[in-house]
mmCIF file of C-alpha atoms and ligand atoms in Angstrom:
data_model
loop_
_atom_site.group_PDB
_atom_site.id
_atom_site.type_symbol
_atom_site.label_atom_id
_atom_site.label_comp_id
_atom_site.label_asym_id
_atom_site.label_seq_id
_atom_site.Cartn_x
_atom_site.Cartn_y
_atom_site.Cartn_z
ATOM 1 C CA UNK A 1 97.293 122.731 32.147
ATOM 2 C CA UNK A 2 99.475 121.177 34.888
ATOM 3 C CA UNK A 3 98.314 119.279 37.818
ATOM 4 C CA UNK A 4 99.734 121.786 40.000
ATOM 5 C CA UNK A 5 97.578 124.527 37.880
ATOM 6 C CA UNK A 6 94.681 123.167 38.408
ATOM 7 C CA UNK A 7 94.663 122.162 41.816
ATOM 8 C CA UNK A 8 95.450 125.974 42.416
ATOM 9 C CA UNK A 9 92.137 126.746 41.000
ATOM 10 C CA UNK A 10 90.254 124.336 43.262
ATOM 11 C CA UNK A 11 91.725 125.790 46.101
ATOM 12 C CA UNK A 12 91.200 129.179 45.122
ATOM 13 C CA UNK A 13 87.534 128.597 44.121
ATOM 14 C CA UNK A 14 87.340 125.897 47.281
ATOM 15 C CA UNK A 15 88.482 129.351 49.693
ATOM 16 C CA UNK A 16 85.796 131.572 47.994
ATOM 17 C CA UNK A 17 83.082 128.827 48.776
ATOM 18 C CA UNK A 18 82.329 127.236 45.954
ATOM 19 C CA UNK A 19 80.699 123.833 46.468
ATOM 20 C CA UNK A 20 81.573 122.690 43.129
ATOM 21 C CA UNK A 21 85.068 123.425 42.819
ATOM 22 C CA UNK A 22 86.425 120.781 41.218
ATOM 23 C CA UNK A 23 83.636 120.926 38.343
ATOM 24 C CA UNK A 24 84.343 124.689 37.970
ATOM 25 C CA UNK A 25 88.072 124.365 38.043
ATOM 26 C CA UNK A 26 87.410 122.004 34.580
ATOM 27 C CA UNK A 27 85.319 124.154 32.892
ATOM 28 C CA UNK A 28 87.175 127.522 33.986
ATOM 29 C CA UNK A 29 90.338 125.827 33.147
ATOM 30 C CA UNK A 30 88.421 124.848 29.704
ATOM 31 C CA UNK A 31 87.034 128.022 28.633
ATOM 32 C CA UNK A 32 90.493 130.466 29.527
ATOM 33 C CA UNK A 33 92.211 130.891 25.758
ATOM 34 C CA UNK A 34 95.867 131.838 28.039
ATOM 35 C CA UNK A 35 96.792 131.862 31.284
ATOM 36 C CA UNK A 36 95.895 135.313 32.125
ATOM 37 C CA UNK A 37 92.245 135.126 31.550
ATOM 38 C CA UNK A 38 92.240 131.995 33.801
ATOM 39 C CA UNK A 39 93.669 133.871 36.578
ATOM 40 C CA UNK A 40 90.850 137.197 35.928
ATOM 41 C CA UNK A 41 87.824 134.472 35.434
ATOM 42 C CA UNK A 42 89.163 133.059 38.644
ATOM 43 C CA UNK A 43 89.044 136.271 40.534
ATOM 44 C CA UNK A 44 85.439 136.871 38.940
ATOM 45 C CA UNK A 45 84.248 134.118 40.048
ATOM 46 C CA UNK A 46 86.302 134.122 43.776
ATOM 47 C CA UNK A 47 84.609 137.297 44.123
ATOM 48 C CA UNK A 48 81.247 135.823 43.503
ATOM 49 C CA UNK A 49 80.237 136.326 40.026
ATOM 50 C CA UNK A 50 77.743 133.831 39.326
ATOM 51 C CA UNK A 51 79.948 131.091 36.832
ATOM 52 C CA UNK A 52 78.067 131.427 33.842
ATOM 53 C CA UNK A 53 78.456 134.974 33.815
ATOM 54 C CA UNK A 54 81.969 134.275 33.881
ATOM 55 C CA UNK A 55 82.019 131.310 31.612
ATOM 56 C CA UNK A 56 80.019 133.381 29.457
ATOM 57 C CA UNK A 57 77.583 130.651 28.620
ATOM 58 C CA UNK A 58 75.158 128.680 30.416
ATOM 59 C CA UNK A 59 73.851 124.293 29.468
ATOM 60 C CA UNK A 60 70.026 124.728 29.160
ATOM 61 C CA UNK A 61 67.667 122.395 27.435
ATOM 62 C CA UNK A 62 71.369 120.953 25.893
ATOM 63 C CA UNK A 63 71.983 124.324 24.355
ATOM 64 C CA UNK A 64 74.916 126.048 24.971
ATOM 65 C CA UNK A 65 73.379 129.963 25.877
ATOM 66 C CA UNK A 66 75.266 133.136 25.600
ATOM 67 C CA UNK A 67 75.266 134.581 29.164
ATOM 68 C CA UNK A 68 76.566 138.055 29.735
ATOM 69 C CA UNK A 69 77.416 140.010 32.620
ATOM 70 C CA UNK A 70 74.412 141.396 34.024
ATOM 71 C CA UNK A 71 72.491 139.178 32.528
ATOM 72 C CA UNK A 72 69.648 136.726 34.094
ATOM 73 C CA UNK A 73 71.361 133.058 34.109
ATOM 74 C CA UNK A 74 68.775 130.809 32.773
ATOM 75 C CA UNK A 75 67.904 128.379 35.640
ATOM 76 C CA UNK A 76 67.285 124.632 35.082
ATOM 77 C CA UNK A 77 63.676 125.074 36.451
ATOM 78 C CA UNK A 78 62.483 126.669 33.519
ATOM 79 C CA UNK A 79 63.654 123.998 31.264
ATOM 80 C CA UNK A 80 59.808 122.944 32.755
ATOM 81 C CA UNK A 81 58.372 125.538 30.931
ATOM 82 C CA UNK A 82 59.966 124.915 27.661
ATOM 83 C CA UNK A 83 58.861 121.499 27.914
ATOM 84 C CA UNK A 84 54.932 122.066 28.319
ATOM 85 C CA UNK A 85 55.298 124.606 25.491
ATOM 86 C CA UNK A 86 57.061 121.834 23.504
ATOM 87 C CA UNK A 87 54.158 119.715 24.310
ATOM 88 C CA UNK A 88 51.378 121.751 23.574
ATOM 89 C CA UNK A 89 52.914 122.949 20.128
ATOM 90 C CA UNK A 90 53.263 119.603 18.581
ATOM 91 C CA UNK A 91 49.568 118.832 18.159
ATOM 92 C CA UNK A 92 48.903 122.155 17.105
ATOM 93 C CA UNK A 93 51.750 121.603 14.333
ATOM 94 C CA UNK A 94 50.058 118.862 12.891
ATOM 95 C CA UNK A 95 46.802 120.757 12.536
ATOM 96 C CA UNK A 96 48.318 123.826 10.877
ATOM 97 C CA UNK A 97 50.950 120.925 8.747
ATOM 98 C CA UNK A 98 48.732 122.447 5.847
ATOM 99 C CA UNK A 99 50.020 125.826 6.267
ATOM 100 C CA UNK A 100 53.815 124.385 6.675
ATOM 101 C CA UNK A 101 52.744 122.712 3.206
ATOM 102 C CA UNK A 102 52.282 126.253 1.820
ATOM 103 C CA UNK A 103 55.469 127.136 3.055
ATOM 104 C CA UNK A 104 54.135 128.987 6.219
ATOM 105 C CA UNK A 105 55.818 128.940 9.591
ATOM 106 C CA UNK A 106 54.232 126.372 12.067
ATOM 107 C CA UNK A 107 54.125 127.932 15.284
ATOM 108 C CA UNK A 108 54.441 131.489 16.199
ATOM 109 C CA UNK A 109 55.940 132.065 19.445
ATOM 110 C CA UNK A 110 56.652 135.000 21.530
ATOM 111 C CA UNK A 111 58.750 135.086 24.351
ATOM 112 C CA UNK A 112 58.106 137.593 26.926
ATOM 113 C CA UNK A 113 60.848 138.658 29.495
ATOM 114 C CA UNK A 114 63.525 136.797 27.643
ATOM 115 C CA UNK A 115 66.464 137.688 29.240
ATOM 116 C CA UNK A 116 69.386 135.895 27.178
ATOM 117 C CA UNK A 117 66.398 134.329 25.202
ATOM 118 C CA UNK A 118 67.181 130.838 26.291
ATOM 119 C CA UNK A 119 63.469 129.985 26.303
ATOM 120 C CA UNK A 120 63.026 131.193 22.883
ATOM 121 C CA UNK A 121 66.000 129.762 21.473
ATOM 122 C CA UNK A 122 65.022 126.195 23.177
ATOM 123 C CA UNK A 123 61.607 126.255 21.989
ATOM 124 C CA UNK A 124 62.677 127.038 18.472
ATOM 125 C CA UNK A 125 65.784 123.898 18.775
ATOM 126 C CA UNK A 126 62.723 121.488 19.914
ATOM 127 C CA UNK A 127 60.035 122.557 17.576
ATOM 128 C CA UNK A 128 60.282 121.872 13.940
ATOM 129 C CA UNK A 129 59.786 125.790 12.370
ATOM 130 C CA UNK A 130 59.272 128.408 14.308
ATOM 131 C CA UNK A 131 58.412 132.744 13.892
ATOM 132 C CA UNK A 132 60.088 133.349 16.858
ATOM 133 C CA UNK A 133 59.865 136.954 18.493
ATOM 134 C CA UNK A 134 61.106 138.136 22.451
ATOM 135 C CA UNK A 135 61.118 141.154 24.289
ATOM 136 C CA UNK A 136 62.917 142.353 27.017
ATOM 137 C CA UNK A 137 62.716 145.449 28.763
ATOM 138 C CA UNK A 138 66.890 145.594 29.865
ATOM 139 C CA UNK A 139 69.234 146.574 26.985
ATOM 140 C CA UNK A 140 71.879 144.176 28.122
ATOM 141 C CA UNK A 141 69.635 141.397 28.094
ATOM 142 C CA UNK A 142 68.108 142.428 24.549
ATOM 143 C CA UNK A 143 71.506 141.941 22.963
ATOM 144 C CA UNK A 144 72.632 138.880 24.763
ATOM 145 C CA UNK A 145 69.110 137.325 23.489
ATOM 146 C CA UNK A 146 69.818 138.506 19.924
ATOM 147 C CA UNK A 147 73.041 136.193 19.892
ATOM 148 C CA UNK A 148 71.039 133.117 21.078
ATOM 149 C CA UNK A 149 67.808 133.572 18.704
ATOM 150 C CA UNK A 150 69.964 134.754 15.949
ATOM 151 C CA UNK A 151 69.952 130.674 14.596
ATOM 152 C CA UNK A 152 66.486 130.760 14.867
ATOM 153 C CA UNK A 153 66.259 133.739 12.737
ATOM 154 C CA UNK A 154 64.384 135.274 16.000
ATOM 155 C CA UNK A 155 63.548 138.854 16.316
ATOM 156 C CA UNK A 156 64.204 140.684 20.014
ATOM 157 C CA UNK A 157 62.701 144.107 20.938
ATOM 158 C CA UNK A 158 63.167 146.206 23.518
ATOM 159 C CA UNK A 159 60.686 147.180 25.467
ATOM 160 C CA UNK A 160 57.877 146.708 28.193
ATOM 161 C CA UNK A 161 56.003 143.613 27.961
ATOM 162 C CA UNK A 162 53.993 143.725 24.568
ATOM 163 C CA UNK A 163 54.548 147.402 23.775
ATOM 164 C CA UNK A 164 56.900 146.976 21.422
ATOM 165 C CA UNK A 165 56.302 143.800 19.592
ATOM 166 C CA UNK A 166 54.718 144.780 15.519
ATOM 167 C CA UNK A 167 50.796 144.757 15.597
ATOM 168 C CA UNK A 168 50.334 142.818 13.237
ATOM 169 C CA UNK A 169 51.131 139.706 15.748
ATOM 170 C CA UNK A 170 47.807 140.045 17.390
ATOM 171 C CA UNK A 171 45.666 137.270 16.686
ATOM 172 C CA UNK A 172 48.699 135.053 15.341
ATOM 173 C CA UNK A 173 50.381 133.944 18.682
ATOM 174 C CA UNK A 174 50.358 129.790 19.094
ATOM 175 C CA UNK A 175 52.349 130.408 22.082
ATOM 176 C CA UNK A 176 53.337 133.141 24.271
ATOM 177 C CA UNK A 177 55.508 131.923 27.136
ATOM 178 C CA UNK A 178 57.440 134.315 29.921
ATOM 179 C CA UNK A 179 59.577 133.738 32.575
ATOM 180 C CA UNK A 180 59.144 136.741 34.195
ATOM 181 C CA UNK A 181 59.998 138.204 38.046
ATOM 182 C CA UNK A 182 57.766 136.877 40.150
ATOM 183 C CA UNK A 183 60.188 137.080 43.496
ATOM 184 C CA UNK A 184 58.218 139.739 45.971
ATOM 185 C CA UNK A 185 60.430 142.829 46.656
ATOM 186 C CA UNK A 186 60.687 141.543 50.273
ATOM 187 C CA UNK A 187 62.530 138.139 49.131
ATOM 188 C CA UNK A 188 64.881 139.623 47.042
ATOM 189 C CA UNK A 189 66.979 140.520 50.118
ATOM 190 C CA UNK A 190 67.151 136.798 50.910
ATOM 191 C CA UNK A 191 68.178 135.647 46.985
ATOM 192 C CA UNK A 192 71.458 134.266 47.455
ATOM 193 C CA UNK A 193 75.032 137.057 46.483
ATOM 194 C CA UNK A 194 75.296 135.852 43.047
ATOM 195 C CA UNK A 195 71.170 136.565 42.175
ATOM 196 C CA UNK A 196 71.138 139.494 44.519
ATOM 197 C CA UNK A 197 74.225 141.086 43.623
ATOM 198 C CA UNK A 198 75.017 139.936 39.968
ATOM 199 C CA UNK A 199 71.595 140.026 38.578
ATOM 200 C CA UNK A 200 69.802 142.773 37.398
ATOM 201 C CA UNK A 201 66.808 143.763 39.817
ATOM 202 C CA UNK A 202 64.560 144.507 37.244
ATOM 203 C CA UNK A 203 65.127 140.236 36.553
ATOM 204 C CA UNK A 204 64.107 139.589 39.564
ATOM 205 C CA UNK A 205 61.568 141.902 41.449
ATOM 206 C CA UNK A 206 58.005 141.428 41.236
ATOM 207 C CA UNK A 207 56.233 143.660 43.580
ATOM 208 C CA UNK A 208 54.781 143.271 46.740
ATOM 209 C CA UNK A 209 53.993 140.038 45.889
ATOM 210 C CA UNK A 210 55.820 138.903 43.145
ATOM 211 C CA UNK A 211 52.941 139.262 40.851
ATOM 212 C CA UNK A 212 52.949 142.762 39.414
ATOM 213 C CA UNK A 213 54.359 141.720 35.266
ATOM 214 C CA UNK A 214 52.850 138.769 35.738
ATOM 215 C CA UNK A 215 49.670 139.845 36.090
ATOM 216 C CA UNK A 216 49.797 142.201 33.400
ATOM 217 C CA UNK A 217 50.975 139.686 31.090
ATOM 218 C CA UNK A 218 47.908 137.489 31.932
ATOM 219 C CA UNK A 219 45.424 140.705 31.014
ATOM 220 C CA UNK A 220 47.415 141.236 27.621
ATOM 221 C CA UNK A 221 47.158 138.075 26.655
ATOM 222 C CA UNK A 222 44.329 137.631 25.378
ATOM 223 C CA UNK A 223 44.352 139.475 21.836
ATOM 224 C CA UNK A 224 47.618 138.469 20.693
ATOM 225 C CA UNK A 225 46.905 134.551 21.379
ATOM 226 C CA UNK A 226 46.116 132.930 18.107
ATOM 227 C CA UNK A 227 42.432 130.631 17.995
ATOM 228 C CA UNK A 228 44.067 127.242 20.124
ATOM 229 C CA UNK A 229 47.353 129.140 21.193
ATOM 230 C CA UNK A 230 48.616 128.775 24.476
ATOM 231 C CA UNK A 231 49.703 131.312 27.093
ATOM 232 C CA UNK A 232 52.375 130.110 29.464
ATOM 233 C CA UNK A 233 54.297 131.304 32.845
ATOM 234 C CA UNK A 234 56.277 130.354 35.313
ATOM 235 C CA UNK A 235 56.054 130.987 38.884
ATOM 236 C CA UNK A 236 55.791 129.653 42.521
ATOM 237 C CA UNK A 237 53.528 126.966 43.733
ATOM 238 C CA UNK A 238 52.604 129.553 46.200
ATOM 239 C CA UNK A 239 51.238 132.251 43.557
ATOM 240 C CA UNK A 240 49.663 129.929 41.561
ATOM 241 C CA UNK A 241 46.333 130.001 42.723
ATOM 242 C CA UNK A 242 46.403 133.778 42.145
ATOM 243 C CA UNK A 243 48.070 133.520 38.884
ATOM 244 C CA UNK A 244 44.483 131.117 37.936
ATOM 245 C CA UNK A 245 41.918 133.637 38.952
ATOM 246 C CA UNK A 246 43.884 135.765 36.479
ATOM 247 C CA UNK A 247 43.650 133.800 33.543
ATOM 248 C CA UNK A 248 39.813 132.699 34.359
ATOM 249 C CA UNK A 249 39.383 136.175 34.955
ATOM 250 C CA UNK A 250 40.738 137.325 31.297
ATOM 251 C CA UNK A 251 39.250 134.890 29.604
ATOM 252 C CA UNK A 252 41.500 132.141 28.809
ATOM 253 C CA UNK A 253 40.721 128.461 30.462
ATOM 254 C CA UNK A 254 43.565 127.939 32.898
ATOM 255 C CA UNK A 255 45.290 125.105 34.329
ATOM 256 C CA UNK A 256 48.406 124.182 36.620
ATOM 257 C CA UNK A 257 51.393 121.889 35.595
ATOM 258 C CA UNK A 258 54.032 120.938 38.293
ATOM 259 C CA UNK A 259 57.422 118.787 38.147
ATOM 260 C CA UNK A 260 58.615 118.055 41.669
ATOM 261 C CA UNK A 261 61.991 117.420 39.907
ATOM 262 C CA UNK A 262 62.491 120.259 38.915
ATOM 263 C CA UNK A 263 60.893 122.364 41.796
ATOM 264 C CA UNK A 264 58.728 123.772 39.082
ATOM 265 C CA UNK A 265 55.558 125.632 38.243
ATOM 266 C CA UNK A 266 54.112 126.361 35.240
ATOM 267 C CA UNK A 267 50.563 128.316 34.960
ATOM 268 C CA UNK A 268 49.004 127.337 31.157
ATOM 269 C CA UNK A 269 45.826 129.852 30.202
ATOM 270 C CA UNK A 270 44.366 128.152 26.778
ATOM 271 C CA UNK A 271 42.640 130.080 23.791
ATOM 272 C CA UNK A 272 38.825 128.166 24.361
ATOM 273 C CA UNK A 273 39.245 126.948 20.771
ATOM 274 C CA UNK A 274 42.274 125.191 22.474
ATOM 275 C CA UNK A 275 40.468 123.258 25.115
ATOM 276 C CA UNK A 276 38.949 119.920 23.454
ATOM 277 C CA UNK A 277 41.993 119.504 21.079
ATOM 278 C CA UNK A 278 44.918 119.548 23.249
ATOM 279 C CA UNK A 279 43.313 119.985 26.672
HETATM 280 C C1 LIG B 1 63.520 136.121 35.684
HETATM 281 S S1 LIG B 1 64.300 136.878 34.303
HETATM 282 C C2 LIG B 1 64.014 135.587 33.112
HETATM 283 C C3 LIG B 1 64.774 135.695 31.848
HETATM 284 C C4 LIG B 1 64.501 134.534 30.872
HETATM 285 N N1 LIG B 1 63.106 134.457 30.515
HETATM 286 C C5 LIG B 1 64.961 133.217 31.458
HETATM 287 O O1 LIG B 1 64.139 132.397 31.847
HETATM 288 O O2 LIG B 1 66.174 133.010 31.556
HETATM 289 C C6 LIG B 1 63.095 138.114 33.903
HETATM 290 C C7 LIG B 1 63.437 139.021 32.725
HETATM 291 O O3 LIG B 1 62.308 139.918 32.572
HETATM 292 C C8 LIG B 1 62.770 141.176 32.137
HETATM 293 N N2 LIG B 1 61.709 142.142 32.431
HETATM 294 C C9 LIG B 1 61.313 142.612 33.646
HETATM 295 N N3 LIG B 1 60.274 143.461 33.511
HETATM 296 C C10 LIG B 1 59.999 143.522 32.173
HETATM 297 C C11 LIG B 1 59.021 144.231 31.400
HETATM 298 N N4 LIG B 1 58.118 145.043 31.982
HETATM 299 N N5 LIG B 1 59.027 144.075 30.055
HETATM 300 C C12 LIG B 1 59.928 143.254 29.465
HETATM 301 N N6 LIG B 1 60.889 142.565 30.136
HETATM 302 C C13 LIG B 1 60.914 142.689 31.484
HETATM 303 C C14 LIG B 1 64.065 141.362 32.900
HETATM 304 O O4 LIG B 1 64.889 142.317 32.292
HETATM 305 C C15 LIG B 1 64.650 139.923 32.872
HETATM 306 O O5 LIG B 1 65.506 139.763 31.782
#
């Protein structure tokens, strides 16, 4: 690519707004196979398409994720979540290193509202052995997240929430983890374009306020959570209070993690056989 070429692109992308032109320009620049598709991922992306959608991938947890159009981008944020579920597996995989012995998986883990699947797919690259199973409710996202778990040997449903995931899961989950909406319908307005416009609602909207899936998650919990496992969500430091009633109120012994970092929240209900071993 010649000088000239590529200070084109900045230019272009500087004149749409984009802060990070120069870092976009290398990995547009990078990812076009001719010419041609520079100049259309150029336009995309003038025209506001958020730039993993147009890259068609997206760095999380150091994975390279399939992103597609229409799909939820992953956001670094969440990499939070992955990393308390990360934490909270390993003792548990010692415990159950008997099983592995008899050639059994080590953790089962469901992700709920997996979008592209990037949480799955990160959980399963940081834990040793993983069942891995998502669900997603959009079609678009379903296959996107089929590409990403596919090295994981993960299976994705479609579907709402737990509806469509195979009963005989229920019991067996070490942990379930979502990432699901939890913006309320009157904030979606103020997401900026490239959430608002390029991302689905349905990835985005939780009710009045923010809470409707994950509240329902929280009551469904309960059966499908393995003796120990570990239900995990992300969400604001705002709802969180709310989000602990929930789990207290189904059951499950709750607790808050936060990474200021990160501008992260993580709500963590435990299985009561959990509490004692891994706190
Ligand atoms: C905020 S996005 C997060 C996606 C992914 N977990 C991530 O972190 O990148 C929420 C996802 O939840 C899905 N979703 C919304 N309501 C759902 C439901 N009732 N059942 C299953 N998936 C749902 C949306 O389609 C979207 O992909």
């Amino acid at each position: 690519m010649s000088p000239s070429r590529h200070s084109a692109v900045v230019t272009r992308l500087r004149a749409a707004g984009c802060v990070f032109a120069e870092d976009e320009a290398r990995l547009l620049i990078a990812a076009a196979p001719t010419p041609a598709d520079l100049d259309a991922m150029v336009d995309r992306r003038a025209a506001g398409l958020p730039l993993e959608q147009v890259l068609g991938w997206a760095e999380f947890c150091g994975l390279r994720i399939a992103v597609d159009p229409g799909v939820f981008v992953p956001r670094r944020r969440t990499e939070f979540l992955v990393g308390q579920a990360a934490v909270l597996a390993r003792p548990r995989a010692v415990i159950v290193d008997e099983a592995a012995a008899l050639g059994r998986p080590r953790a089962v883990v469901v992700d709920l509202c997996c979008g592209s699947g990037a949480v799955g797919a990160a959980l399963a690259a940081a834990l040793d052995r993983v069942e891995l199973y998502a669900v997603d409710i959009d079609p678009a996202a379903v296959r996107c997240a089929r590409r990403n778990v596919a090295n994981a040997g993960g299976q994705v449903y479609q579907g709402d929430l737990y509806e469509p995931l195979p009963a005989a899961l229920r019991g067996r989950v070490d942990l379930l983890v979502a990432n699901a909406p939890y913006v309320p319908t009157d904030a979606v307005g103020l997401m900026p374009p490239e959430a608002r416009l390029h991302e689905p609602r349905v990835a985005l909207d939780g009710g009045s306020d923010g809470l409707d899936v994950l509240r329902r998650v929280i009551a469904a919990a309960p059966p499908w959570l393995a003796p120990g496992g570990h239900l995990l969500v992300e969400t604001s430091d705002r709802q969180a209070p709310q989000l602990i009633e929930s789990v207290a109120h189904n059951g499950l012994i709750p607790r808050v993690a936060r990474s200021d970092e990160l501008n992260a929240t993580v709500v963590i209900g435990a299985e009561s056989a959990a509490v004692g071993r891994c706190g």
